[in-house]
Coordinates of C-alpha atoms and ligand atoms in Angstrom, one line a residue:
M1 CA 19.3 1.1 3.8
A2 CA 21.8 1.8 0.9
K3 CA 21.9 -2.0 0.3
Q4 CA 18.1 -2.1 0.1
E5 CA 18.1 0.8 -2.4
D6 CA 20.7 -0.9 -4.5
Q7 CA 18.7 -4.1 -4.6
F8 CA 15.6 -2.2 -5.6
K9 CA 17.4 -0.4 -8.4
K10 CA 18.6 -3.8 -9.6
V11 CA 15.0 -5.1 -9.6
I12 CA 13.8 -2.1 -11.7
S13 CA 16.6 -2.3 -14.2
H14 CA 16.3 -6.1 -14.5
A15 CA 12.6 -5.7 -15.1
K16 CA 13.3 -3.4 -18.0
E17 CA 16.3 -5.3 -19.5
Y18 CA 14.5 -8.6 -19.6
G19 CA 11.2 -7.3 -21.0
Y20 CA 9.0 -7.4 -17.9
V21 CA 8.1 -3.7 -17.1
F22 CA 8.6 -0.5 -19.1
Q23 CA 7.9 3.1 -18.1
S24 CA 4.7 4.2 -19.8
S25 CA 5.2 6.5 -22.8
E26 CA 8.9 6.3 -22.3
I27 CA 9.7 8.0 -25.6
Y28 CA 7.9 11.1 -24.2
D29 CA 9.9 10.9 -21.0
G30 CA 7.3 8.7 -19.3
L31 CA 4.3 9.3 -17.2
S32 CA 4.8 9.3 -13.5
A33 CA 3.6 6.1 -11.7
V34 CA 2.2 4.6 -14.9
Y35 CA 3.8 1.5 -16.3
D36 CA 3.5 -0.9 -19.2
Y37 CA 4.0 -4.7 -19.0
A38 CA 6.3 -6.0 -21.7
Q39 CA 6.5 -9.4 -23.4
N40 CA 7.5 -11.3 -20.3
G41 CA 5.7 -9.2 -17.8
V42 CA 2.4 -9.7 -19.4
E43 CA 2.8 -13.5 -19.1
L44 CA 4.0 -13.3 -15.5
K45 CA 1.0 -11.0 -14.7
K46 CA -1.4 -13.4 -16.4
N47 CA 0.0 -16.4 -14.6
I48 CA -0.4 -14.6 -11.2
R49 CA -4.0 -13.7 -12.2
D50 CA -4.8 -17.2 -13.3
Y51 CA -3.2 -18.6 -10.1
W52 CA -5.5 -16.4 -8.0
W53 CA -8.6 -17.1 -10.1
K54 CA -8.1 -20.9 -9.9
A55 CA -7.7 -20.7 -6.1
M56 CA -10.4 -18.1 -5.4
V57 CA -13.1 -18.8 -8.0
Q58 CA -12.8 -22.2 -9.8
M59 CA -11.9 -24.2 -6.7
H60 CA -15.0 -23.0 -4.8
E61 CA -18.5 -24.1 -5.8
N62 CA -19.9 -21.1 -4.0
I63 CA -17.8 -18.4 -5.6
V64 CA -18.3 -17.0 -9.1
G65 CA -16.6 -14.3 -11.1
I66 CA -17.7 -11.2 -13.0
D67 CA -16.1 -8.5 -15.1
A68 CA -17.8 -5.2 -14.3
S69 CA -17.1 -2.0 -16.3
I70 CA -14.6 0.6 -15.2
L71 CA -17.1 3.4 -15.7
M72 CA -20.0 3.3 -13.3
H73 CA -23.0 5.5 -12.5
P74 CA -21.7 8.5 -10.5
N75 CA -24.1 7.7 -7.6
T76 CA -22.0 4.6 -7.0
W77 CA -19.3 6.7 -5.5
K78 CA -21.5 8.8 -3.5
A79 CA -23.1 5.7 -2.0
S80 CA -19.7 4.0 -1.4
G81 CA -18.4 7.1 0.5
H82 CA -15.6 7.6 -2.0
V83 CA -16.8 11.1 -3.0
D84 CA -16.6 12.3 0.6
A85 CA -14.0 10.1 2.3
F86 CA -11.6 8.6 -0.3
T87 CA -8.9 11.1 0.6
D88 CA -5.2 11.1 1.6
P89 CA -3.8 13.5 4.2
L90 CA -1.3 15.7 2.3
I91 CA 1.4 18.1 3.5
D92 CA 3.5 20.4 1.4
N93 CA 7.0 21.5 2.1
K94 CA 7.1 25.3 1.8
D95 CA 10.7 25.4 0.7
S96 CA 10.9 22.6 -1.8
K97 CA 7.3 22.9 -3.0
K98 CA 7.1 19.1 -2.9
R99 CA 3.9 17.4 -1.8
Y100 CA 3.9 14.3 0.5
R101 CA 1.4 12.1 2.2
A102 CA 1.6 13.0 5.9
D103 CA 1.0 9.5 7.1
V104 CA 3.7 8.1 4.8
L105 CA 6.2 10.5 6.1
V106 CA 5.5 9.2 9.6
E107 CA 5.5 5.6 8.5
D108 CA 8.8 6.0 6.7
Y109 CA 10.2 7.5 9.9
C110 CA 9.1 4.3 11.7
A111 CA 10.5 2.1 9.0
K112 CA 13.9 3.7 9.8
I113 CA 13.5 2.6 13.4
E114 CA 12.6 -0.8 12.2
A115 CA 15.8 -1.0 10.2
K116 CA 17.6 -0.3 13.4
I117 CA 15.9 -3.4 14.9
D118 CA 17.0 -5.5 11.9
K119 CA 20.5 -4.3 12.5
E120 CA 20.5 -5.3 16.1
V121 CA 19.1 -8.7 15.1
A122 CA 21.9 -9.2 12.5
K123 CA 24.5 -8.2 15.0
A124 CA 23.3 -10.6 17.6
Q125 CA 22.9 -13.3 15.1
K126 CA 26.6 -12.9 14.2
R127 CA 27.6 -12.9 17.8
F128 CA 25.6 -15.9 18.9
G129 CA 25.7 -18.0 15.8
D130 CA 23.7 -21.2 15.7
S131 CA 22.4 -20.8 19.2
F132 CA 20.7 -17.5 18.3
N133 CA 17.0 -17.4 19.0
K134 CA 15.4 -14.5 17.1
D135 CA 12.0 -14.6 18.8
E136 CA 13.6 -14.6 22.3
F137 CA 16.0 -11.8 21.3
L138 CA 13.1 -9.6 20.0
A139 CA 11.1 -10.2 23.2
T140 CA 13.9 -9.5 25.7
N141 CA 16.6 -7.2 24.3
G142 CA 16.2 -3.8 25.9
R143 CA 17.3 -1.7 23.0
V144 CA 15.0 -3.6 20.6
L145 CA 12.1 -3.3 23.0
G146 CA 12.7 0.5 23.3
Y147 CA 12.7 0.8 19.5
Q148 CA 9.5 -1.2 19.2
E149 CA 7.7 0.8 21.8
K150 CA 8.6 4.0 20.1
I151 CA 7.2 2.6 16.8
N152 CA 4.0 1.5 18.5
T153 CA 3.5 4.8 20.3
I154 CA 4.0 6.8 17.0
L155 CA 1.7 4.6 14.9
S156 CA -1.0 4.4 17.5
R157 CA -1.0 8.3 17.8
L158 CA -1.1 8.6 14.0
G159 CA -3.9 6.1 13.7
K160 CA -6.0 7.9 16.4
S161 CA -5.4 11.3 14.9
L162 CA -6.4 10.2 11.4
E163 CA -9.4 8.5 12.7
K164 CA -10.5 11.6 14.6
E165 CA -9.6 13.7 11.5
D166 CA -7.3 15.6 13.8
L167 CA -5.0 16.8 11.0
A168 CA -3.4 19.4 13.3
D169 CA -2.1 16.7 15.5
V170 CA -0.7 14.8 12.5
K171 CA 1.3 18.0 11.6
L172 CA 2.3 18.3 15.3
L173 CA 3.6 14.7 15.2
I174 CA 5.7 15.4 12.1
E175 CA 7.1 18.5 13.8
E176 CA 7.8 16.7 17.1
L177 CA 9.6 13.9 15.3
A178 CA 11.6 16.5 13.4
I179 CA 10.7 14.8 10.1
A180 CA 12.4 16.6 7.2
D181 CA 11.6 16.7 3.5
P182 CA 13.4 13.6 2.3
L183 CA 14.7 15.5 -0.8
T184 CA 15.9 18.7 0.8
G185 CA 16.0 18.3 4.5
S186 CA 13.7 21.3 5.1
K187 CA 11.3 21.1 8.0
N188 CA 9.2 24.0 6.8
W189 CA 5.8 22.4 6.5
T190 CA 2.3 23.6 5.6
D191 CA -0.8 22.3 7.4
V192 CA -2.1 18.8 6.6
K193 CA -5.1 18.8 4.2
Q194 CA -7.3 16.0 2.8
F195 CA -7.1 15.4 -1.0
N196 CA -9.6 13.2 -3.0
L197 CA -7.9 10.4 -5.0
M198 CA -10.5 9.7 -7.7
F199 CA -9.8 10.6 -11.3
G200 CA -12.8 12.5 -12.9
T201 CA -13.9 12.1 -16.5
K202 CA -16.9 13.1 -18.6
L203 CA -19.5 11.0 -20.5
G204 CA -21.5 12.4 -23.4
A205 CA -20.8 14.7 -26.4
S206 CA -22.9 17.8 -25.9
A207 CA -22.4 20.3 -23.1
E208 CA -26.0 19.9 -21.8
S209 CA -25.9 16.1 -21.7
T210 CA -22.4 15.5 -20.2
M211 CA -22.3 13.6 -17.0
D212 CA -19.4 13.8 -14.6
L213 CA -18.0 10.3 -13.9
Y214 CA -15.1 8.8 -12.1
L215 CA -12.7 6.1 -13.1
R216 CA -13.3 3.4 -10.5
P217 CA -10.8 3.5 -7.6
E218 CA -11.6 -0.1 -6.6
T219 CA -13.2 -3.0 -8.4
A220 CA -15.4 -3.9 -5.3
Q221 CA -18.3 -1.6 -6.2
G222 CA -18.9 -3.3 -9.5
I223 CA -19.6 -6.4 -7.4
F224 CA -21.9 -4.7 -4.9
V225 CA -24.1 -3.2 -7.6
N226 CA -24.4 -6.6 -9.3
F227 CA -25.0 -8.5 -6.0
L228 CA -28.7 -9.2 -6.7
N229 CA -28.2 -10.0 -10.4
V230 CA -25.6 -12.6 -9.7
Q231 CA -27.4 -14.0 -6.6
K232 CA -30.6 -14.5 -8.5
T233 CA -29.2 -15.7 -11.9
G234 CA -26.7 -18.0 -10.2
R235 CA -29.2 -19.1 -7.6
M236 CA -26.4 -18.5 -5.0
K237 CA -27.0 -19.4 -1.4
I238 CA -25.3 -17.5 1.5
P239 CA -22.4 -17.8 2.2
F240 CA -21.3 -17.1 -1.3
G241 CA -18.7 -15.0 -3.1
I242 CA -18.3 -12.9 -6.2
A243 CA -14.8 -12.2 -7.5
Q244 CA -13.3 -10.1 -10.1
T245 CA -10.0 -8.8 -11.4
G246 CA -9.6 -5.5 -13.2
K247 CA -8.2 -2.1 -13.5
A248 CA -8.6 0.6 -10.8
F249 CA -7.3 4.2 -10.8
R250 CA -6.1 6.5 -8.1
N251 CA -4.5 9.9 -8.3
E252 CA -1.8 8.8 -5.9
I253 CA 0.3 11.7 -4.5
V254 CA 3.2 9.6 -3.3
A255 CA 3.6 7.6 -6.4
R256 CA 7.1 6.2 -6.2
Q257 CA 8.5 2.8 -5.6
F258 CA 8.0 1.6 -9.1
I259 CA 4.9 -0.6 -9.5
F260 CA 4.2 -0.7 -5.8
R261 CA 2.0 2.4 -5.9
M262 CA 0.7 3.2 -9.3
R263 CA -2.0 5.6 -10.7
E264 CA -3.5 2.9 -12.9
F265 CA -3.3 -0.6 -11.5
E266 CA -5.1 -3.9 -11.3
Q267 CA -6.9 -5.5 -8.4
M268 CA -8.0 -9.0 -7.7
E269 CA -10.9 -8.8 -5.2
L270 CA -13.4 -11.2 -3.6
Q271 CA -16.6 -10.0 -1.9
F272 CA -17.8 -12.9 0.3
F273 CA -21.5 -12.4 1.4
V274 CA -22.3 -13.9 4.8
K275 CA -25.1 -14.1 7.4
P276 CA -24.9 -11.1 9.8
G277 CA -23.2 -12.2 13.0
T278 CA -20.9 -14.7 11.2
Q279 CA -18.6 -12.1 9.8
K280 CA -15.8 -12.5 12.4
E281 CA -15.5 -16.2 11.8
W282 CA -15.4 -15.7 8.0
Y283 CA -12.9 -12.8 8.4
N284 CA -10.5 -15.1 10.3
T285 CA -11.1 -17.9 7.7
W286 CA -10.2 -15.6 4.8
K287 CA -7.2 -14.2 6.6
E288 CA -5.9 -17.7 7.0
T289 CA -6.8 -18.9 3.5
R290 CA -5.2 -15.9 1.9
L291 CA -1.9 -16.4 3.8
K292 CA -1.9 -20.0 2.8
W293 CA -2.3 -19.0 -0.9
H294 CA 0.8 -16.8 -0.6
L295 CA 2.8 -19.5 1.2
S296 CA 2.0 -22.0 -1.4
L297 CA 4.3 -20.1 -3.8
G298 CA 7.3 -20.9 -1.5
M299 CA 8.6 -17.4 -1.2
G300 CA 9.5 -17.8 2.5
A301 CA 7.1 -17.6 5.5
E302 CA 9.5 -15.1 7.1
N303 CA 8.6 -12.6 4.4
Y304 CA 5.0 -12.3 5.4
R305 CA 3.2 -10.8 8.4
F306 CA -0.2 -9.6 9.4
H307 CA -0.8 -6.0 10.3
D308 CA -4.1 -5.5 12.1
H309 CA -5.5 -2.0 11.4
E310 CA -6.0 0.5 14.2
K311 CA -7.6 3.0 11.9
L312 CA -10.5 1.4 10.1
A313 CA -11.9 2.6 6.8
H314 CA -15.4 4.1 6.9
Y315 CA -17.0 0.7 5.9
A316 CA -15.1 -1.8 8.1
D317 CA -15.5 -3.4 11.5
S318 CA -12.1 -5.3 11.3
A319 CA -9.3 -5.1 8.8
A320 CA -5.8 -6.5 8.4
D321 CA -3.1 -6.3 5.8
I322 CA -0.9 -9.2 4.7
E323 CA 2.5 -7.4 4.5
F324 CA 5.4 -8.6 2.4
K325 CA 9.0 -7.9 2.8
F326 CA 9.7 -5.8 -0.4
P327 CA 13.2 -4.6 -1.1
F328 CA 12.2 -1.4 0.8
G329 CA 10.9 -3.2 3.9
F330 CA 7.6 -4.8 5.0
K331 CA 4.6 -3.1 3.2
E332 CA 1.0 -3.9 2.5
L333 CA 0.5 -6.5 -0.2
E334 CA -3.1 -7.5 0.4
G335 CA -6.1 -6.3 2.5
I336 CA -8.7 -8.4 4.2
H337 CA -11.7 -6.3 5.3
S338 CA -14.8 -7.1 7.2
R339 CA -17.0 -4.5 5.4
T340 CA -20.2 -5.1 7.4
D341 CA -23.5 -4.4 5.4
F342 CA -22.3 -0.9 4.7
D343 CA -22.0 -1.1 0.9
L344 CA -25.2 -3.0 0.1
K345 CA -27.2 -0.8 2.5
A346 CA -25.7 2.4 1.0
H347 CA -26.5 1.3 -2.6
E348 CA -30.0 0.3 -1.4
D349 CA -30.5 3.9 0.0
F350 CA -29.1 5.6 -3.1
S351 CA -30.7 3.5 -5.7
G352 CA -34.0 2.8 -4.0
K353 CA -33.7 -0.9 -5.0
K354 CA -33.9 -3.6 -2.4
L355 CA -30.6 -5.4 -2.1
Q356 CA -31.4 -8.2 0.3
Y357 CA -31.2 -11.9 0.5
F358 CA -34.1 -14.1 1.3
D359 CA -33.0 -16.9 3.6
H360 CA -35.3 -19.9 3.0
Q361 CA -34.1 -21.7 6.1
E362 CA -34.8 -18.7 8.3
N363 CA -37.8 -17.6 6.2
K364 CA -36.7 -13.9 6.3
S365 CA -34.8 -11.3 4.3
Y366 CA -31.7 -9.6 5.5
T367 CA -28.8 -7.5 4.1
P368 CA -25.7 -9.8 4.0
Y369 CA -22.5 -8.8 5.7
V370 CA -19.4 -8.9 3.5
V371 CA -15.8 -10.1 4.0
E372 CA -13.5 -8.8 1.3
T373 CA -10.0 -9.9 0.2
S374 CA -8.3 -7.4 -2.0
I375 CA -4.8 -7.7 -3.5
G376 CA -3.1 -5.6 -6.1
L377 CA -1.9 -7.7 -9.0
D378 CA 1.0 -5.3 -9.7
R379 CA 2.0 -5.3 -6.1
M380 CA 2.0 -9.1 -6.2
F381 CA 4.0 -9.0 -9.4
L382 CA 6.6 -6.8 -7.6
A383 CA 6.6 -9.2 -4.6
V384 CA 7.3 -12.2 -6.8
F385 CA 9.8 -10.5 -9.0
S386 CA 11.9 -8.8 -6.3
N387 CA 11.9 -12.0 -4.2
S388 CA 13.0 -14.1 -7.1
L389 CA 15.9 -11.9 -8.3
Q390 CA 19.1 -13.3 -6.9
E391 CA 22.9 -13.1 -7.5
E392 CA 24.6 -16.4 -6.9
T393 CA 28.3 -17.2 -6.5
L394 CA 29.0 -20.5 -8.1
E395 CA 31.5 -23.2 -7.1
N396 CA 34.0 -22.0 -9.7
G397 CA 33.9 -18.4 -8.2
T398 CA 31.9 -16.9 -11.0
T399 CA 28.5 -15.3 -10.4
R400 CA 25.2 -15.7 -12.1
T401 CA 22.0 -13.6 -12.0
V402 CA 19.0 -15.9 -11.7
L403 CA 15.3 -15.0 -11.5
K404 CA 14.0 -17.9 -9.3
L405 CA 10.4 -17.3 -10.1
P406 CA 8.0 -19.9 -8.8
A407 CA 7.9 -22.2 -11.8
V408 CA 4.1 -22.1 -11.9
L409 CA 4.3 -18.3 -12.6
A410 CA 7.3 -18.2 -14.9
P411 CA 6.4 -16.6 -18.2
V412 CA 8.4 -19.1 -20.3
K413 CA 8.4 -22.6 -18.9
A414 CA 11.2 -24.0 -21.1
A415 CA 13.6 -22.8 -23.7
I416 CA 14.6 -25.2 -26.5
L417 CA 18.2 -24.8 -27.6
P418 CA 19.9 -26.5 -30.5
L419 CA 23.6 -27.0 -29.6
V420 CA 24.6 -25.6 -33.0
K421 CA 22.8 -23.8 -35.8
K422 CA 23.4 -26.6 -38.3
D423 CA 23.4 -30.4 -39.0
G424 CA 19.6 -30.6 -38.6
L425 CA 19.6 -29.7 -34.9
P426 CA 17.5 -26.5 -35.3
E427 CA 14.8 -28.5 -37.1
V428 CA 14.6 -31.1 -34.3
A429 CA 14.6 -28.3 -31.7
R430 CA 11.7 -26.5 -33.5
E431 CA 9.8 -29.7 -33.7
I432 CA 10.1 -30.2 -29.9
M433 CA 9.1 -26.5 -29.4
H434 CA 6.0 -26.9 -31.6
D435 CA 4.9 -30.0 -29.7
L436 CA 5.4 -28.4 -26.3
Q437 CA 3.7 -25.2 -27.3
W438 CA 0.3 -26.9 -27.0
D439 CA 0.8 -27.3 -23.3
F440 CA 3.2 -24.6 -22.2
N441 CA 4.6 -21.2 -23.1
V442 CA 8.0 -22.2 -24.5
S443 CA 10.7 -20.4 -26.5
Y444 CA 13.4 -21.2 -29.0
D445 CA 17.0 -19.8 -28.7
E446 CA 19.9 -20.5 -31.0
K447 CA 22.0 -17.4 -30.6
D448 CA 25.4 -17.5 -28.8
A449 CA 27.3 -20.4 -27.1
V450 CA 25.0 -22.7 -25.1
G451 CA 26.5 -21.5 -21.7
R452 CA 25.5 -17.9 -22.5
R453 CA 22.1 -19.0 -23.5
Y454 CA 21.7 -20.9 -20.1
R455 CA 22.7 -17.6 -18.3
R456 CA 20.2 -15.6 -20.4
Q457 CA 17.4 -18.1 -19.6
D458 CA 18.4 -18.1 -15.9
A459 CA 18.1 -14.3 -15.8
N460 CA 14.8 -14.5 -17.6
G461 CA 13.4 -16.9 -15.0
T462 CA 12.9 -19.9 -17.4
P463 CA 12.7 -23.0 -15.2
F464 CA 14.0 -25.5 -17.9
C465 CA 16.5 -25.4 -20.8
I466 CA 16.3 -28.3 -23.2
T467 CA 19.3 -28.8 -25.4
V468 CA 19.3 -30.7 -28.6
D469 CA 22.7 -32.1 -29.6
H470 CA 24.1 -34.5 -32.3
D471 CA 23.3 -37.6 -30.2
T472 CA 19.6 -36.5 -30.2
L473 CA 19.5 -37.4 -33.9
Q474 CA 20.4 -41.0 -33.0
D475 CA 18.7 -41.7 -29.6
N476 CA 15.8 -39.2 -29.4
M477 CA 17.2 -38.0 -26.1
V478 CA 17.8 -34.4 -25.0
T479 CA 19.6 -32.7 -22.1
I480 CA 17.2 -31.0 -19.7
R481 CA 18.7 -28.4 -17.3
H482 CA 17.1 -27.2 -14.2
R483 CA 17.3 -23.4 -13.6
D484 CA 17.7 -23.5 -9.8
T485 CA 19.9 -26.6 -9.3
M486 CA 21.7 -26.2 -12.7
E487 CA 21.5 -30.0 -12.7
Q488 CA 21.5 -31.6 -16.2
K489 CA 19.8 -34.9 -17.1
R490 CA 19.6 -36.8 -20.3
V491 CA 15.9 -37.7 -20.9
P492 CA 13.8 -39.0 -23.8
I493 CA 12.0 -36.3 -25.8
S494 CA 8.8 -38.2 -25.1
A495 CA 9.2 -37.6 -21.3
L496 CA 9.6 -33.8 -21.6
K497 CA 5.9 -33.0 -21.2
N498 CA 5.5 -34.9 -18.0
I499 CA 8.8 -33.6 -16.5
I500 CA 7.7 -30.0 -17.1
E501 CA 4.1 -30.5 -16.1
Q502 CA 5.2 -31.9 -12.8
E503 CA 6.9 -28.7 -11.9
V504 CA 4.6 -26.1 -13.4
A505 CA 1.1 -27.5 -12.9
V506 CA -1.1 -25.1 -10.9
K507 CA -2.6 -28.1 -9.2
N508 CA 0.7 -29.2 -7.8
W509 CA 1.4 -25.8 -6.3
L510 CA -2.1 -25.0 -5.0
Q511 CA -2.3 -28.4 -3.3
K512 CA 0.4 -27.2 -1.0
M513 CA -2.2 -24.8 0.5
Ligands
GAP601 N1 -11.6 -2.7 -2.2 C1 -10.7 -2.5 -1.1 C2 -9.5 -1.8 -1.5 O1 -9.4 -1.3 -2.6 P1 -7.2 -1.0 -0.7 O2 -6.5 -1.4 0.6 O3 -7.3 0.4 -1.0 O4 -8.6 -1.7 -0.5 C3 -6.4 -3.1 -1.9 O5 -6.5 -1.7 -1.9 C4 -5.1 -3.5 -2.5 O6 -4.9 -2.9 -3.8 C5 -3.8 -3.1 -1.7 O7 -3.5 -4.1 -0.7 C6 -2.8 -3.1 -2.8 O8 -2.2 -4.4 -3.0 C7 -3.5 -2.6 -4.0 N2 -3.3 -1.2 -4.3 C8 -4.0 -0.2 -3.7 N3 -3.6 1.0 -4.2 C9 -2.6 0.7 -5.1 C10 -1.8 1.5 -6.0 N4 -1.9 2.8 -6.0 N5 -0.9 0.8 -6.8 C11 -0.8 -0.5 -6.8 N6 -1.6 -1.3 -6.0 C12 -2.5 -0.7 -5.2

């Protein structure tokens, strides 16, 4: 646990030191759970968004994108159920006066049991060496099975109690498990209460004409209210999808863990409209497709797992999370939800406008069912960033910090370094930079010895360093160094574009899907 916390602290400080993520309004001591993306962060975030957009929108002839507004008519949120049901179960500690999400307290308790399982696995791995079979061990070891059963029993009870809105039982569960306030150790809890997560705001200048609005808590509703506009103007035929990326806002109570849970964050969502009765099939297809998208980035299949929901949201008939192994354990990265016809029907009821699809083949109208894929861009950023940050011990015994970002996502693809700041080398280096700039985001770095510059670029996640030396002036060749292997090769300047392209092209990565 302490090791995990250390690793997470390193992630946060590296993100700041290398210009990826800053605390919002830091000079005023910051705003809790609100963050700004800095010069490198904004590029990484954009590359993740583009990678998603290419795979989800541009590579499908039956999926289009929109960009709906953040402010929507207030009836949207009555129809969607958010006014009544977008709540978290909260509990206060009477001694510390701290407020917690009751379900998170229980989940954290289970995460501690899970850490014990990991410990057993590590111990057995050490004991049995190469002959160790992890799956067999997990399926047969008595102690591990006991831990797993305990987790299943607790989570199943939590799920059922939340579904039945039996908040008294959630409190009882916390008491029975003897869960204490993580900060003070006190077990003096209030009852569990529901708390709405939407941020309210007002539209209009005069007191009589103001309208109470909400900042959208999900981007999905902007798609549902535009369903018919897009279907008609795009002449879309079922099955088809509408995607969008954009900001969402939630007044999260447990807002910790850096950019994992923020109050202002960005989502990348697809609503895929299907014929009623085919939703299960599409739900499975999208689960599989989304996992493949993640795996295409090469961050290790063992770091992902599905978690099928026991407690379903008010709109869903099936739902699963793709969980990722963050520095603080496996947590939700993306949700795949079979949303039935709940949203379109609800907007039809509230707006009085027909939101149906006329199926020419069947010669009838129906309300489509919807399968949704929804991923937090910031959470994906954290997954990529934390997974990439590594400390390596080199052959000569020294260590290096390297940010092994998938090259397709790296903010800066290549740094061009003149060996020295004189003899015409900076001019040639800048010429190379200006030429490569048309195709890639590249940078120029002439400060410090070249070894230090390599380390700086490693820590920054730059896949290539291109060094211009005195020989370059004669032979038009440069040294290209690879971040991960540290291998150096002498290549013609004219070959650079192809070499970089090969490793960073979205096509080459997405084709691994
Ligand atoms: N439209 C469905 C929906 O919003 P959700 O499970 O509430 O479903 C989807 O959110 C995804 O949005 C999550 O899997 C997560 O990646 C991201 N997300 C949700 N709340 C977040 C928060 N407070 N901070 C960062 N990301 C968040």
